[in-house]
Amino acid sequence: DTVQMAHVSEFAFWENPEEVWTSLRQAVPDLGSEIIIESTANGIGNMFHQFWREAEEGENDFLPIFLPWFVDPRYSIQVPEAEQAEILESLDDYEVRAMTQGFMFDEQMVTLDVHQIAWRRWAIKNKCNNDYRYFRQEYPATPLEAFLATGESNYMAGKLRAVHVPELTDINDWFLVASKMLSKYTPM
């Protein structure tokens, strides 16, 4: 019997992914079969990141599918109007951009509402050790945020913070700048 379908789980965390992948590809026929790779991002420059980038560019046979946290309706807390006002008065820059400019998803800009911001704040405090970096890792809003958050070394984080970018007009601009900068450091 020939394998017709393979579900590759948490590929970014595999040991020796090149060796295992090569063997797996020999077991799954080229025609009439399907391979699904799903994984949490695990930094930049690894084989999963390479596959993702190639899929985004149409350079391999994979279809890149990313599901950001905010498309799940459970990631929202209904808050009373008084609390909504408090939240809106205390937005940080990221939250302002998320509510006004939003994130690209499914070929359209999606903005967050105050209930999603409330859940985000709750999750950072209660699920992410009060550290927004863990939230970006566990609940990324964009593919690039996922790869950056999971592979953020102290060296690269410092480099990114040192970049002066005047007046980012779109929340995705930061990711574009980071992507261009990090492409210089991506191993070949």
mmCIF file with all atom_site columns, N, CA and C in Angstrom, residues 101-132:
data_model
loop_
_atom_site.group_PDB
_atom_site.id
_atom_site.type_symbol
_atom_site.label_atom_id
_atom_site.label_alt_id
_atom_site.label_comp_id
_atom_site.label_asym_id
_atom_site.label_entity_id
_atom_site.label_seq_id
_atom_site.pdbx_PDB_ins_code
_atom_site.Cartn_x
_atom_site.Cartn_y
_atom_site.Cartn_z
_atom_site.occupancy
_atom_site.B_iso_or_equiv
_atom_site.pdbx_formal_charge
_atom_site.auth_seq_id
_atom_site.auth_comp_id
_atom_site.auth_asym_id
_atom_site.auth_atom_id
_atom_site.pdbx_PDB_model_num
ATOM 1  N N  . GLN A 1 101 ? -6.032  50.785 11.740 1.00 0.00 ? 101 GLN A N  1
ATOM 2  C CA . GLN A 1 101 ? -5.512  50.355 10.441 1.00 0.00 ? 101 GLN A CA 1
ATOM 3  C C  . GLN A 1 101 ? -5.673  48.863 10.224 1.00 0.00 ? 101 GLN A C  1
ATOM 4  N N  . GLY A 1 102 ? -5.509  48.099 11.277 1.00 0.00 ? 102 GLY A N  1
ATOM 5  C CA . GLY A 1 102 ? -5.765  46.674 11.219 1.00 0.00 ? 102 GLY A CA 1
ATOM 6  C C  . GLY A 1 102 ? -4.652  45.836 10.614 1.00 0.00 ? 102 GLY A C  1
ATOM 7  N N  . PHE A 1 103 ? -5.027  44.607 10.310 1.00 0.00 ? 103 PHE A N  1
ATOM 8  C CA . PHE A 1 103 ? -4.112  43.611 9.768  1.00 0.00 ? 103 PHE A CA 1
ATOM 9  C C  . PHE A 1 103 ? -4.694  43.059 8.471  1.00 0.00 ? 103 PHE A C  1
ATOM 10 N N  . MET A 1 104 ? -3.831  42.710 7.548  1.00 0.00 ? 104 MET A N  1
ATOM 11 C CA . MET A 1 104 ? -4.287  42.086 6.313  1.00 0.00 ? 104 MET A CA 1
ATOM 12 C C  . MET A 1 104 ? -4.630  40.625 6.606  1.00 0.00 ? 104 MET A C  1
ATOM 13 N N  . PHE A 1 105 ? -5.851  40.246 6.254  1.00 0.00 ? 105 PHE A N  1
ATOM 14 C CA . PHE A 1 105 ? -6.278  38.858 6.367  1.00 0.00 ? 105 PHE A CA 1
ATOM 15 C C  . PHE A 1 105 ? -7.289  38.581 5.272  1.00 0.00 ? 105 PHE A C  1
ATOM 16 N N  . ASP A 1 106 ? -7.082  37.488 4.563  1.00 0.00 ? 106 ASP A N  1
ATOM 17 C CA . ASP A 1 106 ? -7.997  37.070 3.507  1.00 0.00 ? 106 ASP A CA 1
ATOM 18 C C  . ASP A 1 106 ? -8.233  38.202 2.504  1.00 0.00 ? 106 ASP A C  1
ATOM 19 N N  . GLU A 1 107 ? -7.135  38.865 2.141  1.00 0.00 ? 107 GLU A N  1
ATOM 20 C CA . GLU A 1 107 ? -7.119  39.935 1.134  1.00 0.00 ? 107 GLU A CA 1
ATOM 21 C C  . GLU A 1 107 ? -7.917  41.174 1.535  1.00 0.00 ? 107 GLU A C  1
ATOM 22 N N  . GLN A 1 108 ? -8.106  41.382 2.824  1.00 0.00 ? 108 GLN A N  1
ATOM 23 C CA . GLN A 1 108 ? -8.758  42.605 3.286  1.00 0.00 ? 108 GLN A CA 1
ATOM 24 C C  . GLN A 1 108 ? -8.180  43.011 4.638  1.00 0.00 ? 108 GLN A C  1
ATOM 25 N N  . MET A 1 109 ? -8.292  44.291 4.941  1.00 0.00 ? 109 MET A N  1
ATOM 26 C CA . MET A 1 109 ? -7.824  44.778 6.232  1.00 0.00 ? 109 MET A CA 1
ATOM 27 C C  . MET A 1 109 ? -8.893  44.477 7.284  1.00 0.00 ? 109 MET A C  1
ATOM 28 N N  . VAL A 1 110 ? -8.455  43.919 8.394  1.00 0.00 ? 110 VAL A N  1
ATOM 29 C CA . VAL A 1 110 ? -9.352  43.575 9.498  1.00 0.00 ? 110 VAL A CA 1
ATOM 30 C C  . VAL A 1 110 ? -8.882  44.356 10.716 1.00 0.00 ? 110 VAL A C  1
ATOM 31 N N  . THR A 1 111 ? -9.775  45.151 11.281 1.00 0.00 ? 111 THR A N  1
ATOM 32 C CA . THR A 1 111 ? -9.436  45.903 12.487 1.00 0.00 ? 111 THR A CA 1
ATOM 33 C C  . THR A 1 111 ? -9.985  45.173 13.710 1.00 0.00 ? 111 THR A C  1
ATOM 34 N N  . LEU A 1 112 ? -9.321  45.391 14.825 1.00 0.00 ? 112 LEU A N  1
ATOM 35 C CA . LEU A 1 112 ? -9.779  44.797 16.073 1.00 0.00 ? 112 LEU A CA 1
ATOM 36 C C  . LEU A 1 112 ? -10.775 45.732 16.746 1.00 0.00 ? 112 LEU A C  1
ATOM 37 N N  . ASP A 1 113 ? -11.658 45.150 17.543 1.00 0.00 ? 113 ASP A N  1
ATOM 38 C CA . ASP A 1 113 ? -12.585 45.977 18.308 1.00 0.00 ? 113 ASP A CA 1
ATOM 39 C C  . ASP A 1 113 ? -12.163 45.974 19.780 1.00 0.00 ? 113 ASP A C  1
ATOM 40 N N  . VAL A 1 114 ? -12.832 46.767 20.569 1.00 0.00 ? 114 VAL A N  1
ATOM 41 C CA . VAL A 1 114 ? -12.466 46.922 21.971 1.00 0.00 ? 114 VAL A CA 1
ATOM 42 C C  . VAL A 1 114 ? -12.590 45.602 22.731 1.00 0.00 ? 114 VAL A C  1
ATOM 43 N N  . HIS A 1 115 ? -13.492 44.732 22.326 1.00 0.00 ? 115 HIS A N  1
ATOM 44 C CA . HIS A 1 115 ? -13.678 43.446 23.003 1.00 0.00 ? 115 HIS A CA 1
ATOM 45 C C  . HIS A 1 115 ? -12.495 42.512 22.725 1.00 0.00 ? 115 HIS A C  1
ATOM 46 N N  . GLN A 1 116 ? -11.945 42.590 21.522 1.00 0.00 ? 116 GLN A N  1
ATOM 47 C CA . GLN A 1 116 ? -10.748 41.808 21.204 1.00 0.00 ? 116 GLN A CA 1
ATOM 48 C C  . GLN A 1 116 ? -9.527  42.362 21.933 1.00 0.00 ? 116 GLN A C  1
ATOM 49 N N  . ILE A 1 117 ? -9.440  43.680 22.023 1.00 0.00 ? 117 ILE A N  1
ATOM 50 C CA . ILE A 1 117 ? -8.347  44.293 22.789 1.00 0.00 ? 117 ILE A CA 1
ATOM 51 C C  . ILE A 1 117 ? -8.454  43.874 24.256 1.00 0.00 ? 117 ILE A C  1
ATOM 52 N N  . ALA A 1 118 ? -9.663  43.834 24.794 1.00 0.00 ? 118 ALA A N  1
ATOM 53 C CA . ALA A 1 118 ? -9.862  43.396 26.182 1.00 0.00 ? 118 ALA A CA 1
ATOM 54 C C  . ALA A 1 118 ? -9.381  41.959 26.360 1.00 0.00 ? 118 ALA A C  1
ATOM 55 N N  . TRP A 1 119 ? -9.721  41.082 25.407 1.00 0.00 ? 119 TRP A N  1
ATOM 56 C CA . TRP A 1 119 ? -9.269  39.692 25.511 1.00 0.00 ? 119 TRP A CA 1
ATOM 57 C C  . TRP A 1 119 ? -7.749  39.619 25.389 1.00 0.00 ? 119 TRP A C  1
ATOM 58 N N  . ARG A 1 120 ? -7.179  40.384 24.452 1.00 0.00 ? 120 ARG A N  1
ATOM 59 C CA . ARG A 1 120 ? -5.723  40.399 24.268 1.00 0.00 ? 120 ARG A CA 1
ATOM 60 C C  . ARG A 1 120 ? -5.040  40.780 25.581 1.00 0.00 ? 120 ARG A C  1
ATOM 61 N N  . ARG A 1 121 ? -5.520  41.835 26.220 1.00 0.00 ? 121 ARG A N  1
ATOM 62 C CA . ARG A 1 121 ? -4.931  42.268 27.494 1.00 0.00 ? 121 ARG A CA 1
ATOM 63 C C  . ARG A 1 121 ? -5.090  41.195 28.571 1.00 0.00 ? 121 ARG A C  1
ATOM 64 N N  . TRP A 1 122 ? -6.268  40.571 28.631 1.00 0.00 ? 122 TRP A N  1
ATOM 65 C CA . TRP A 1 122 ? -6.498  39.500 29.591 1.00 0.00 ? 122 TRP A CA 1
ATOM 66 C C  . TRP A 1 122 ? -5.538  38.340 29.332 1.00 0.00 ? 122 TRP A C  1
ATOM 67 N N  . ALA A 1 123 ? -5.394  37.968 28.053 1.00 0.00 ? 123 ALA A N  1
ATOM 68 C CA . ALA A 1 123 ? -4.530  36.833 27.705 1.00 0.00 ? 123 ALA A CA 1
ATOM 69 C C  . ALA A 1 123 ? -3.063  37.132 28.002 1.00 0.00 ? 123 ALA A C  1
ATOM 70 N N  . ILE A 1 124 ? -2.623  38.349 27.726 1.00 0.00 ? 124 ILE A N  1
ATOM 71 C CA . ILE A 1 124 ? -1.235  38.710 28.044 1.00 0.00 ? 124 ILE A CA 1
ATOM 72 C C  . ILE A 1 124 ? -0.998  38.542 29.542 1.00 0.00 ? 124 ILE A C  1
ATOM 73 N N  . LYS A 1 125 ? -1.936  39.021 30.349 1.00 0.00 ? 125 LYS A N  1
ATOM 74 C CA . LYS A 1 125 ? -1.787  38.952 31.802 1.00 0.00 ? 125 LYS A CA 1
ATOM 75 C C  . LYS A 1 125 ? -1.923  37.525 32.327 1.00 0.00 ? 125 LYS A C  1
ATOM 76 N N  . ASN A 1 126 ? -2.918  36.795 31.850 1.00 0.00 ? 126 ASN A N  1
ATOM 77 C CA . ASN A 1 126 ? -3.263  35.509 32.454 1.00 0.00 ? 126 ASN A CA 1
ATOM 78 C C  . ASN A 1 126 ? -2.708  34.277 31.742 1.00 0.00 ? 126 ASN A C  1
ATOM 79 N N  . LYS A 1 127 ? -2.350  34.416 30.480 1.00 0.00 ? 127 LYS A N  1
ATOM 80 C CA . LYS A 1 127 ? -1.884  33.251 29.731 1.00 0.00 ? 127 LYS A CA 1
ATOM 81 C C  . LYS A 1 127 ? -0.442  33.394 29.232 1.00 0.00 ? 127 LYS A C  1
ATOM 82 N N  . CYS A 1 128 ? 0.085   34.618 29.294 1.00 0.00 ? 128 CYS A N  1
ATOM 83 C CA . CYS A 1 128 ? 1.397   34.883 28.687 1.00 0.00 ? 128 CYS A CA 1
ATOM 84 C C  . CYS A 1 128 ? 2.365   35.546 29.661 1.00 0.00 ? 128 CYS A C  1
ATOM 85 N N  . ASN A 1 129 ? 2.202   35.253 30.939 1.00 0.00 ? 129 ASN A N  1
ATOM 86 C CA . ASN A 1 129 ? 3.145   35.722 31.947 1.00 0.00 ? 129 ASN A CA 1
ATOM 87 C C  . ASN A 1 129 ? 3.319   37.245 31.917 1.00 0.00 ? 129 ASN A C  1
ATOM 88 N N  . ASN A 1 130 ? 2.247   37.952 31.565 1.00 0.00 ? 130 ASN A N  1
ATOM 89 C CA . ASN A 1 130 ? 2.248   39.418 31.500 1.00 0.00 ? 130 ASN A CA 1
ATOM 90 C C  . ASN A 1 130 ? 3.318   39.952 30.549 1.00 0.00 ? 130 ASN A C  1
ATOM 91 N N  . ASP A 1 131 ? 3.600   39.208 29.498 1.00 0.00 ? 131 ASP A N  1
ATOM 92 C CA . ASP A 1 131 ? 4.638   39.580 28.535 1.00 0.00 ? 131 ASP A CA 1
ATOM 93 C C  . ASP A 1 131 ? 4.051   39.544 27.127 1.00 0.00 ? 131 ASP A C  1
ATOM 94 N N  . TYR A 1 132 ? 3.930   40.715 26.506 1.00 0.00 ? 132 TYR A N  1
ATOM 95 C CA . TYR A 1 132 ? 3.335   40.785 25.169 1.00 0.00 ? 132 TYR A CA 1
ATOM 96 C C  . TYR A 1 132 ? 4.122   39.969 24.151 1.00 0.00 ? 132 TYR A C  1
#
